[in-house]
Amino acid sequence: MNTTTDTTTGTTTGAATGATGTATDPAGYGDADWDELVGAALLGTERRRGSPEALLGAAAVQTLRRRAGLRPAEAGPRPEPAPLDPRPEPPEAARRRLAQLLAGRAGAGSSGGGRRGTSPDLTELLPQWLAAAGQHGYRAPASLVPALLDVARARSDLRPQALALAGTRGLWLARLNPDWRFALRGGSGSAGELPDVRDAAGVERLWQEGLFAERVALLGLVRAHEPAAGPRLLETTWATERAEDRLMFLDSLRVGLSVGDEPFLEAALGDRSRNVRATAAELLSALPTSALAERMAERALACVGPEGVTPPAACDAGMLRDGVVKRPPAGRGERAWWLGQLVESAPLACWRDRFGGLGPAEIVALPVAEGWAEELHAAWCRAAVRQGDPAWSQALLGSASAPPAAGPATASLAERAKLLSTLGEEERAAWVAEFIRAHGLSEAFQLLGVCVVPWAGALGRAVIEALDSAREAGGYPWSFSGVMGLAERCLDPGEAGRLDALVVEPVEEGGAAAYWSEAFQRLVATLRLRAALHAELAPPR
């Protein structure tokens, strides 16, 4: 093909011969512009009695014209270099592991048909790698920062840890790519974008002009530096905030809640938004010495005592101001609904004197007449969780080996999980281990979710023994897929040796035994990979 360039117009003309040329081609593609060529390709060359070769030749000519007709754009300003991140990179083996986890490549042992195979799920191990790297104070290898930003964009659960690892280089890259702009917003792990709390002008400017997420992050930073400064900052704009924003700001006060927040929360009880009033009341009731807690105690003590239960006859204006919701949900009686709200908001310490010096376990064990036991105990459960009271939580949980329906307060596993979260790590693990030994794994999934990782000692042994018992019972492992997935992520890697005896090859293919063998092989492989992961991240000595 011969081409000439018109230096005046910056366009290129060309002539082709034979099947691809316009001069001898009866289909006449030579005078077609780019849109016409695209239309001919979509509709078919037979409509213009041309050949595919002629169309491709004309497209080649037009492509050359388009490229030759472009003028070079002026170079944009060169970006400043990324700020220095003084943190060390992980060791080489850990860097290779991170690349593998970010790629999310499944192991070679995976198989189809819904079976997970025997190889670990690498994507489920990425959170543990990020957490461990953060504990060691590493920064991300420069070559992997883009992949980390992509992961942070796709998985909001990993965003804080991924952005913390990406550090200043990640923020630098985020300014150059619109897809990563989320990393520049406060509240998404980008603490580097927040002003120094000692910079009063910077704090004021961001509070007045920042995005909502930036302002929430700023409020948390200010409270961490000086707790009393948080409410002071809120007061400067509270009257002009939207109701939904006021609610979110109040909710953020749960972290670091203290008696210093009481004046601000007490004022919020008069807010024009019902949801804001209710949240302020809930936070105040979590402060046992607050004035609201004392008012609720007075009301609750008038309703409940050794002589029985007498629910309130009406919901007066004072109760409404203190956050009591007047209208009950469907199926609930008004008086029972009001009673529950009063009891859950009263300080748990007030019941000892009301019941003659009895402790929580003795109070919970007392008979409650007239069918009020369920309502009263449920309210005490909510109070124990709200106030973080381990003694009352233990009393309401009762013995883990007792049948759930015979528990002293609640048979609900969701409520029990909340109560467990108020206990210390060792007490929590011991209670769940006893529950598993008595009742198996079928009911334990929610309870295991609140146990501290890694599961070791009695809890780890109880989980392994329960899985072995389930296999011996002849069921299929997918009945325990949730617990098995948790075990892969949460069991102490040191338990892999205990599981070796369970990884036995079945005599024949198919059946429950083959599936269990596969599941245990994957569990052992995952535990050993987790052990290697932590070893690779250990700083060199």
PDB file of C-alpha atoms in Angstrom, residues 102-333:
ATOM      1  CA  LEU A 102      -3.992 -11.149  45.940  1.00  0.00           C
ATOM      2  CA  ALA A 103      -4.156 -13.207  42.779  1.00  0.00           C
ATOM      3  CA  GLY A 104      -6.631 -15.460  44.596  1.00  0.00           C
ATOM      4  CA  ARG A 105      -5.448 -18.561  42.814  1.00  0.00           C
ATOM      5  CA  ALA A 106      -7.202 -21.702  43.992  1.00  0.00           C
ATOM      6  CA  GLY A 107      -5.097 -24.753  44.729  1.00  0.00           C
ATOM      7  CA  ALA A 108      -4.624 -27.499  42.203  1.00  0.00           C
ATOM      8  CA  GLY A 109      -6.701 -29.903  44.274  1.00  0.00           C
ATOM      9  CA  SER A 110      -9.979 -28.041  43.680  1.00  0.00           C
ATOM     10  CA  SER A 111     -12.626 -29.944  41.810  1.00  0.00           C
ATOM     11  CA  GLY A 112     -15.984 -29.240  40.250  1.00  0.00           C
ATOM     12  CA  GLY A 113     -19.467 -30.345  41.152  1.00  0.00           C
ATOM     13  CA  GLY A 114     -19.700 -28.030  44.176  1.00  0.00           C
ATOM     14  CA  ARG A 115     -16.866 -29.793  46.008  1.00  0.00           C
ATOM     15  CA  ARG A 116     -14.178 -27.555  47.459  1.00  0.00           C
ATOM     16  CA  GLY A 117     -11.318 -29.998  47.008  1.00  0.00           C
ATOM     17  CA  THR A 118      -8.417 -30.460  49.387  1.00  0.00           C
ATOM     18  CA  SER A 119      -6.522 -27.202  48.820  1.00  0.00           C
ATOM     19  CA  PRO A 120      -6.899 -24.075  50.956  1.00  0.00           C
ATOM     20  CA  ASP A 121      -9.049 -21.162  49.840  1.00  0.00           C
ATOM     21  CA  LEU A 122      -6.427 -18.461  49.443  1.00  0.00           C
ATOM     22  CA  THR A 123      -8.875 -15.559  49.318  1.00  0.00           C
ATOM     23  CA  GLU A 124     -10.046 -16.413  52.843  1.00  0.00           C
ATOM     24  CA  LEU A 125      -6.484 -16.165  54.153  1.00  0.00           C
ATOM     25  CA  LEU A 126      -5.847 -12.646  52.846  1.00  0.00           C
ATOM     26  CA  PRO A 127      -7.487 -10.966  55.893  1.00  0.00           C
ATOM     27  CA  GLN A 128      -5.168 -12.868  58.230  1.00  0.00           C
ATOM     28  CA  TRP A 129      -2.105 -11.919  56.196  1.00  0.00           C
ATOM     29  CA  LEU A 130      -3.094  -8.240  56.248  1.00  0.00           C
ATOM     30  CA  ALA A 131      -3.778  -8.289  59.988  1.00  0.00           C
ATOM     31  CA  ALA A 132      -0.473  -9.983  60.783  1.00  0.00           C
ATOM     32  CA  ALA A 133       1.483  -7.641  58.499  1.00  0.00           C
ATOM     33  CA  GLY A 134      -0.115  -4.668  60.220  1.00  0.00           C
ATOM     34  CA  GLN A 135       0.907  -6.001  63.622  1.00  0.00           C
ATOM     35  CA  HIS A 136       4.502  -6.255  62.427  1.00  0.00           C
ATOM     36  CA  GLY A 137       4.419  -2.674  61.101  1.00  0.00           C
ATOM     37  CA  TYR A 138       5.147  -3.523  57.468  1.00  0.00           C
ATOM     38  CA  ARG A 139       4.310  -1.508  54.364  1.00  0.00           C
ATOM     39  CA  ALA A 140       3.144  -3.020  51.104  1.00  0.00           C
ATOM     40  CA  PRO A 141       5.722  -3.850  48.425  1.00  0.00           C
ATOM     41  CA  ALA A 142       5.516  -1.069  45.825  1.00  0.00           C
ATOM     42  CA  SER A 143       4.668  -3.467  42.989  1.00  0.00           C
ATOM     43  CA  LEU A 144       1.643  -4.808  44.872  1.00  0.00           C
ATOM     44  CA  VAL A 145       0.072  -1.504  45.908  1.00  0.00           C
ATOM     45  CA  PRO A 146      -2.209  -1.338  42.809  1.00  0.00           C
ATOM     46  CA  ALA A 147      -3.525  -4.846  43.508  1.00  0.00           C
ATOM     47  CA  LEU A 148      -4.093  -3.902  47.155  1.00  0.00           C
ATOM     48  CA  LEU A 149      -6.110  -0.861  46.097  1.00  0.00           C
ATOM     49  CA  ASP A 150      -8.205  -3.040  43.808  1.00  0.00           C
ATOM     50  CA  VAL A 151      -8.871  -5.418  46.699  1.00  0.00           C
ATOM     51  CA  ALA A 152      -9.795  -2.507  48.965  1.00  0.00           C
ATOM     52  CA  ARG A 153     -12.211  -1.260  46.330  1.00  0.00           C
ATOM     53  CA  ALA A 154     -13.855  -4.669  45.896  1.00  0.00           C
ATOM     54  CA  ARG A 155     -13.973  -5.748  49.552  1.00  0.00           C
ATOM     55  CA  SER A 156     -14.994  -3.100  52.038  1.00  0.00           C
ATOM     56  CA  ASP A 157     -14.312  -5.549  54.902  1.00  0.00           C
ATOM     57  CA  LEU A 158     -10.609  -5.490  53.972  1.00  0.00           C
ATOM     58  CA  ARG A 159     -10.437  -1.774  53.204  1.00  0.00           C
ATOM     59  CA  PRO A 160      -9.002  -0.420  56.473  1.00  0.00           C
ATOM     60  CA  GLN A 161      -6.228  -3.019  56.664  1.00  0.00           C
ATOM     61  CA  ALA A 162      -5.419  -2.885  52.941  1.00  0.00           C
ATOM     62  CA  LEU A 163      -5.194   0.915  52.906  1.00  0.00           C
ATOM     63  CA  ALA A 164      -3.119   0.957  56.067  1.00  0.00           C
ATOM     64  CA  LEU A 165      -0.654  -1.436  54.424  1.00  0.00           C
ATOM     65  CA  ALA A 166      -0.643   0.602  51.173  1.00  0.00           C
ATOM     66  CA  GLY A 167       0.189   3.690  53.221  1.00  0.00           C
ATOM     67  CA  THR A 168       1.276   6.974  51.693  1.00  0.00           C
ATOM     68  CA  ARG A 169       2.134   5.374  48.352  1.00  0.00           C
ATOM     69  CA  GLY A 170      -1.428   4.063  48.117  1.00  0.00           C
ATOM     70  CA  LEU A 171      -2.856   7.535  48.728  1.00  0.00           C
ATOM     71  CA  TRP A 172      -0.453   8.962  46.138  1.00  0.00           C
ATOM     72  CA  LEU A 173      -1.649   6.453  43.533  1.00  0.00           C
ATOM     73  CA  ALA A 174      -5.300   7.008  44.483  1.00  0.00           C
ATOM     74  CA  ARG A 175      -5.004  10.651  43.401  1.00  0.00           C
ATOM     75  CA  LEU A 176      -3.950   9.486  39.923  1.00  0.00           C
ATOM     76  CA  ASN A 177      -6.718   6.942  39.297  1.00  0.00           C
ATOM     77  CA  PRO A 178     -10.437   7.786  39.672  1.00  0.00           C
ATOM     78  CA  ASP A 179     -11.193   4.134  40.465  1.00  0.00           C
ATOM     79  CA  TRP A 180      -9.213   4.479  43.689  1.00  0.00           C
ATOM     80  CA  ARG A 181     -10.536   7.843  44.850  1.00  0.00           C
ATOM     81  CA  PHE A 182     -12.416   6.095  47.666  1.00  0.00           C
ATOM     82  CA  ALA A 183      -9.051   5.773  49.444  1.00  0.00           C
ATOM     83  CA  LEU A 184      -8.887   9.561  49.797  1.00  0.00           C
ATOM     84  CA  ARG A 185     -12.072   9.775  51.829  1.00  0.00           C
ATOM     85  CA  GLY A 186     -11.733   9.924  55.583  1.00  0.00           C
ATOM     86  CA  GLY A 187     -13.261   7.002  57.470  1.00  0.00           C
ATOM     87  CA  SER A 188     -11.902   4.509  54.946  1.00  0.00           C
ATOM     88  CA  GLY A 189      -8.585   3.984  56.617  1.00  0.00           C
ATOM     89  CA  SER A 190      -6.878   7.051  55.165  1.00  0.00           C
ATOM     90  CA  ALA A 191      -5.900   8.719  58.396  1.00  0.00           C
ATOM     91  CA  GLY A 192      -3.116  10.447  56.498  1.00  0.00           C
ATOM     92  CA  GLU A 193      -5.736  12.766  54.956  1.00  0.00           C
ATOM     93  CA  LEU A 194      -6.896  14.047  58.347  1.00  0.00           C
ATOM     94  CA  PRO A 195      -5.345  17.147  59.897  1.00  0.00           C
ATOM     95  CA  ASP A 196      -3.283  17.094  63.045  1.00  0.00           C
ATOM     96  CA  VAL A 197      -5.717  17.449  65.944  1.00  0.00           C
ATOM     97  CA  ARG A 198      -3.536  20.273  67.284  1.00  0.00           C
ATOM     98  CA  ASP A 199      -4.140  22.209  64.060  1.00  0.00           C
ATOM     99  CA  ALA A 200      -7.305  24.042  65.139  1.00  0.00           C
ATOM    100  CA  ALA A 201      -7.733  25.760  61.764  1.00  0.00           C
ATOM    101  CA  GLY A 202      -7.326  22.498  59.853  1.00  0.00           C
ATOM    102  CA  VAL A 203      -9.791  20.686  62.099  1.00  0.00           C
ATOM    103  CA  GLU A 204     -12.328  23.497  61.760  1.00  0.00           C
ATOM    104  CA  ARG A 205     -11.946  23.623  57.968  1.00  0.00           C
ATOM    105  CA  LEU A 206     -12.442  19.877  57.483  1.00  0.00           C
ATOM    106  CA  TRP A 207     -15.343  19.816  59.944  1.00  0.00           C
ATOM    107  CA  GLN A 208     -17.104  22.597  58.044  1.00  0.00           C
ATOM    108  CA  GLU A 209     -16.259  21.523  54.488  1.00  0.00           C
ATOM    109  CA  GLY A 210     -15.391  17.813  54.512  1.00  0.00           C
ATOM    110  CA  LEU A 211     -17.342  14.827  53.270  1.00  0.00           C
ATOM    111  CA  PHE A 212     -19.486  13.111  55.869  1.00  0.00           C
ATOM    112  CA  ALA A 213     -17.128  10.112  56.147  1.00  0.00           C
ATOM    113  CA  GLU A 214     -14.198  12.503  56.618  1.00  0.00           C
ATOM    114  CA  ARG A 215     -16.054  14.305  59.390  1.00  0.00           C
ATOM    115  CA  VAL A 216     -16.881  11.029  61.181  1.00  0.00           C
ATOM    116  CA  ALA A 217     -13.204  10.031  61.022  1.00  0.00           C
ATOM    117  CA  LEU A 218     -12.207  13.484  62.273  1.00  0.00           C
ATOM    118  CA  LEU A 219     -14.631  13.234  65.195  1.00  0.00           C
ATOM    119  CA  GLY A 220     -13.095   9.897  66.204  1.00  0.00           C
ATOM    120  CA  LEU A 221      -9.584  11.325  65.966  1.00  0.00           C
ATOM    121  CA  VAL A 222     -10.492  14.357  68.069  1.00  0.00           C
ATOM    122  CA  ARG A 223     -12.202  12.186  70.722  1.00  0.00           C
ATOM    123  CA  ALA A 224      -9.189   9.880  70.908  1.00  0.00           C
ATOM    124  CA  HIS A 225      -6.947  12.887  71.577  1.00  0.00           C
ATOM    125  CA  GLU A 226      -9.299  14.627  74.027  1.00  0.00           C
ATOM    126  CA  PRO A 227     -12.656  12.946  74.843  1.00  0.00           C
ATOM    127  CA  ALA A 228     -14.395  16.183  75.827  1.00  0.00           C
ATOM    128  CA  ALA A 229     -13.433  17.814  72.526  1.00  0.00           C
ATOM    129  CA  GLY A 230     -15.734  15.491  70.560  1.00  0.00           C
ATOM    130  CA  PRO A 231     -19.046  16.836  71.884  1.00  0.00           C
ATOM    131  CA  ARG A 232     -17.687  20.396  71.666  1.00  0.00           C
ATOM    132  CA  LEU A 233     -16.998  19.863  67.971  1.00  0.00           C
ATOM    133  CA  LEU A 234     -20.470  18.423  67.406  1.00  0.00           C
ATOM    134  CA  GLU A 235     -22.145  21.345  69.133  1.00  0.00           C
ATOM    135  CA  THR A 236     -20.690  23.838  66.638  1.00  0.00           C
ATOM    136  CA  THR A 237     -22.831  22.482  63.765  1.00  0.00           C
ATOM    137  CA  TRP A 238     -25.451  20.286  65.483  1.00  0.00           C
ATOM    138  CA  ALA A 239     -28.407  22.587  64.816  1.00  0.00           C
ATOM    139  CA  THR A 240     -27.768  22.606  61.060  1.00  0.00           C
ATOM    140  CA  GLU A 241     -26.997  18.900  60.550  1.00  0.00           C
ATOM    141  CA  ARG A 242     -29.471  16.618  58.780  1.00  0.00           C
ATOM    142  CA  ALA A 243     -31.341  14.158  61.006  1.00  0.00           C
ATOM    143  CA  GLU A 244     -29.670  11.135  59.426  1.00  0.00           C
ATOM    144  CA  ASP A 245     -26.244  12.714  59.944  1.00  0.00           C
ATOM    145  CA  ARG A 246     -27.015  13.577  63.559  1.00  0.00           C
ATOM    146  CA  LEU A 247     -27.963   9.933  64.099  1.00  0.00           C
ATOM    147  CA  MET A 248     -24.706   8.686  62.603  1.00  0.00           C
ATOM    148  CA  PHE A 249     -22.635  11.145  64.621  1.00  0.00           C
ATOM    149  CA  LEU A 250     -24.354   9.980  67.815  1.00  0.00           C
ATOM    150  CA  ASP A 251     -23.757   6.355  66.917  1.00  0.00           C
ATOM    151  CA  SER A 252     -20.040   7.069  66.502  1.00  0.00           C
ATOM    152  CA  LEU A 253     -19.922   8.165  70.155  1.00  0.00           C
ATOM    153  CA  ARG A 254     -20.296   4.525  71.248  1.00  0.00           C
ATOM    154  CA  VAL A 255     -16.530   4.198  70.896  1.00  0.00           C
ATOM    155  CA  GLY A 256     -15.021   5.788  73.965  1.00  0.00           C
ATOM    156  CA  LEU A 257     -18.390   6.615  75.540  1.00  0.00           C
ATOM    157  CA  SER A 258     -17.888   8.230  78.959  1.00  0.00           C
ATOM    158  CA  VAL A 259     -19.609  10.371  81.571  1.00  0.00           C
ATOM    159  CA  GLY A 260     -18.102  13.380  79.839  1.00  0.00           C
ATOM    160  CA  ASP A 261     -20.559  12.816  76.978  1.00  0.00           C
ATOM    161  CA  GLU A 262     -23.599  12.989  79.275  1.00  0.00           C
ATOM    162  CA  PRO A 263     -24.415  16.733  78.974  1.00  0.00           C
ATOM    163  CA  PHE A 264     -24.413  16.558  75.188  1.00  0.00           C
ATOM    164  CA  LEU A 265     -26.495  13.351  75.134  1.00  0.00           C
ATOM    165  CA  GLU A 266     -28.932  14.710  77.708  1.00  0.00           C
ATOM    166  CA  ALA A 267     -29.522  17.727  75.451  1.00  0.00           C
ATOM    167  CA  ALA A 268     -30.049  15.385  72.490  1.00  0.00           C
ATOM    168  CA  LEU A 269     -33.028  13.853  74.319  1.00  0.00           C
ATOM    169  CA  GLY A 270     -34.930  16.931  73.156  1.00  0.00           C
ATOM    170  CA  ASP A 271     -33.949  16.461  69.496  1.00  0.00           C
ATOM    171  CA  ARG A 272     -36.668  16.847  66.879  1.00  0.00           C
ATOM    172  CA  SER A 273     -35.844  13.396  65.431  1.00  0.00           C
ATOM    173  CA  ARG A 274     -37.307  10.387  67.254  1.00  0.00           C
ATOM    174  CA  ASN A 275     -34.415   8.151  66.165  1.00  0.00           C
ATOM    175  CA  VAL A 276     -31.874  10.629  67.487  1.00  0.00           C
ATOM    176  CA  ARG A 277     -33.731  10.820  70.816  1.00  0.00           C
ATOM    177  CA  ALA A 278     -33.846   7.018  71.082  1.00  0.00           C
ATOM    178  CA  THR A 279     -30.129   6.647  70.344  1.00  0.00           C
ATOM    179  CA  ALA A 280     -29.211   9.336  72.869  1.00  0.00           C
ATOM    180  CA  ALA A 281     -31.321   7.543  75.488  1.00  0.00           C
ATOM    181  CA  GLU A 282     -29.678   4.210  74.701  1.00  0.00           C
ATOM    182  CA  LEU A 283     -26.204   5.681  75.097  1.00  0.00           C
ATOM    183  CA  LEU A 284     -27.130   7.356  78.364  1.00  0.00           C
ATOM    184  CA  SER A 285     -28.542   4.105  79.727  1.00  0.00           C
ATOM    185  CA  ALA A 286     -25.160   2.504  79.046  1.00  0.00           C
ATOM    186  CA  LEU A 287     -23.721   4.977  81.577  1.00  0.00           C
ATOM    187  CA  PRO A 288     -25.001   3.593  84.909  1.00  0.00           C
ATOM    188  CA  THR A 289     -24.333   6.846  86.761  1.00  0.00           C
ATOM    189  CA  SER A 290     -26.157   9.102  84.293  1.00  0.00           C
ATOM    190  CA  ALA A 291     -29.255  11.034  85.305  1.00  0.00           C
ATOM    191  CA  LEU A 292     -31.315   9.143  82.736  1.00  0.00           C
ATOM    192  CA  ALA A 293     -30.195   5.797  84.174  1.00  0.00           C
ATOM    193  CA  GLU A 294     -31.289   6.966  87.615  1.00  0.00           C
ATOM    194  CA  ARG A 295     -34.705   8.022  86.293  1.00  0.00           C
ATOM    195  CA  MET A 296     -35.116   4.676  84.545  1.00  0.00           C
ATOM    196  CA  ALA A 297     -34.073   2.828  87.711  1.00  0.00           C
ATOM    197  CA  GLU A 298     -36.743   4.638  89.715  1.00  0.00           C
ATOM    198  CA  ARG A 299     -39.416   3.664  87.195  1.00  0.00           C
ATOM    199  CA  ALA A 300     -38.205   0.047  86.840  1.00  0.00           C
ATOM    200  CA  LEU A 301     -37.937  -0.525  90.593  1.00  0.00           C
ATOM    201  CA  ALA A 302     -41.538   0.603  90.958  1.00  0.00           C
ATOM    202  CA  CYS A 303     -42.572  -2.127  88.516  1.00  0.00           C
ATOM    203  CA  VAL A 304     -40.406  -5.113  89.540  1.00  0.00           C
ATOM    204  CA  GLY A 305     -39.562  -6.492  92.977  1.00  0.00           C
ATOM    205  CA  PRO A 306     -39.818  -9.519  95.263  1.00  0.00           C
ATOM    206  CA  GLU A 307     -43.576  -9.027  95.467  1.00  0.00           C
ATOM    207  CA  GLY A 308     -44.016  -9.455  91.713  1.00  0.00           C
ATOM    208  CA  VAL A 309     -44.248  -7.512  88.450  1.00  0.00           C
ATOM    209  CA  THR A 310     -46.584  -4.600  87.822  1.00  0.00           C
ATOM    210  CA  PRO A 311     -45.987  -3.044  84.388  1.00  0.00           C
ATOM    211  CA  PRO A 312     -46.545   0.695  83.901  1.00  0.00           C
ATOM    212  CA  ALA A 313     -50.139   1.705  83.306  1.00  0.00           C
ATOM    213  CA  ALA A 314     -49.264   4.455  80.832  1.00  0.00           C
ATOM    214  CA  CYS A 315     -46.367   5.967  78.891  1.00  0.00           C
ATOM    215  CA  ASP A 316     -46.123   9.495  80.229  1.00  0.00           C
ATOM    216  CA  ALA A 317     -44.295  12.520  78.828  1.00  0.00           C
ATOM    217  CA  GLY A 318     -41.211  11.894  80.975  1.00  0.00           C
ATOM    218  CA  MET A 319     -40.877   8.345  79.654  1.00  0.00           C
ATOM    219  CA  LEU A 320     -41.246   9.592  76.079  1.00  0.00           C
ATOM    220  CA  ARG A 321     -38.515  12.183  76.586  1.00  0.00           C
ATOM    221  CA  ASP A 322     -36.217   9.509  78.008  1.00  0.00           C
ATOM    222  CA  GLY A 323     -36.489   7.458  74.853  1.00  0.00           C
ATOM    223  CA  VAL A 324     -39.337   5.052  75.612  1.00  0.00           C
ATOM    224  CA  VAL A 325     -41.139   4.202  72.382  1.00  0.00           C
ATOM    225  CA  LYS A 326     -44.876   4.339  72.961  1.00  0.00           C
ATOM    226  CA  ARG A 327     -46.238   2.185  70.146  1.00  0.00           C
ATOM    227  CA  PRO A 328     -45.282  -1.513  70.404  1.00  0.00           C
ATOM    228  CA  PRO A 329     -44.479  -3.724  67.424  1.00  0.00           C
ATOM    229  CA  ALA A 330     -47.145  -6.066  66.120  1.00  0.00           C
ATOM    230  CA  GLY A 331     -47.969  -8.860  68.535  1.00  0.00           C
ATOM    231  CA  ARG A 332     -46.631  -7.108  71.647  1.00  0.00           C
ATOM    232  CA  GLY A 333     -48.804  -5.699  74.388  1.00  0.00           C
TER     233      GLY A 333
END
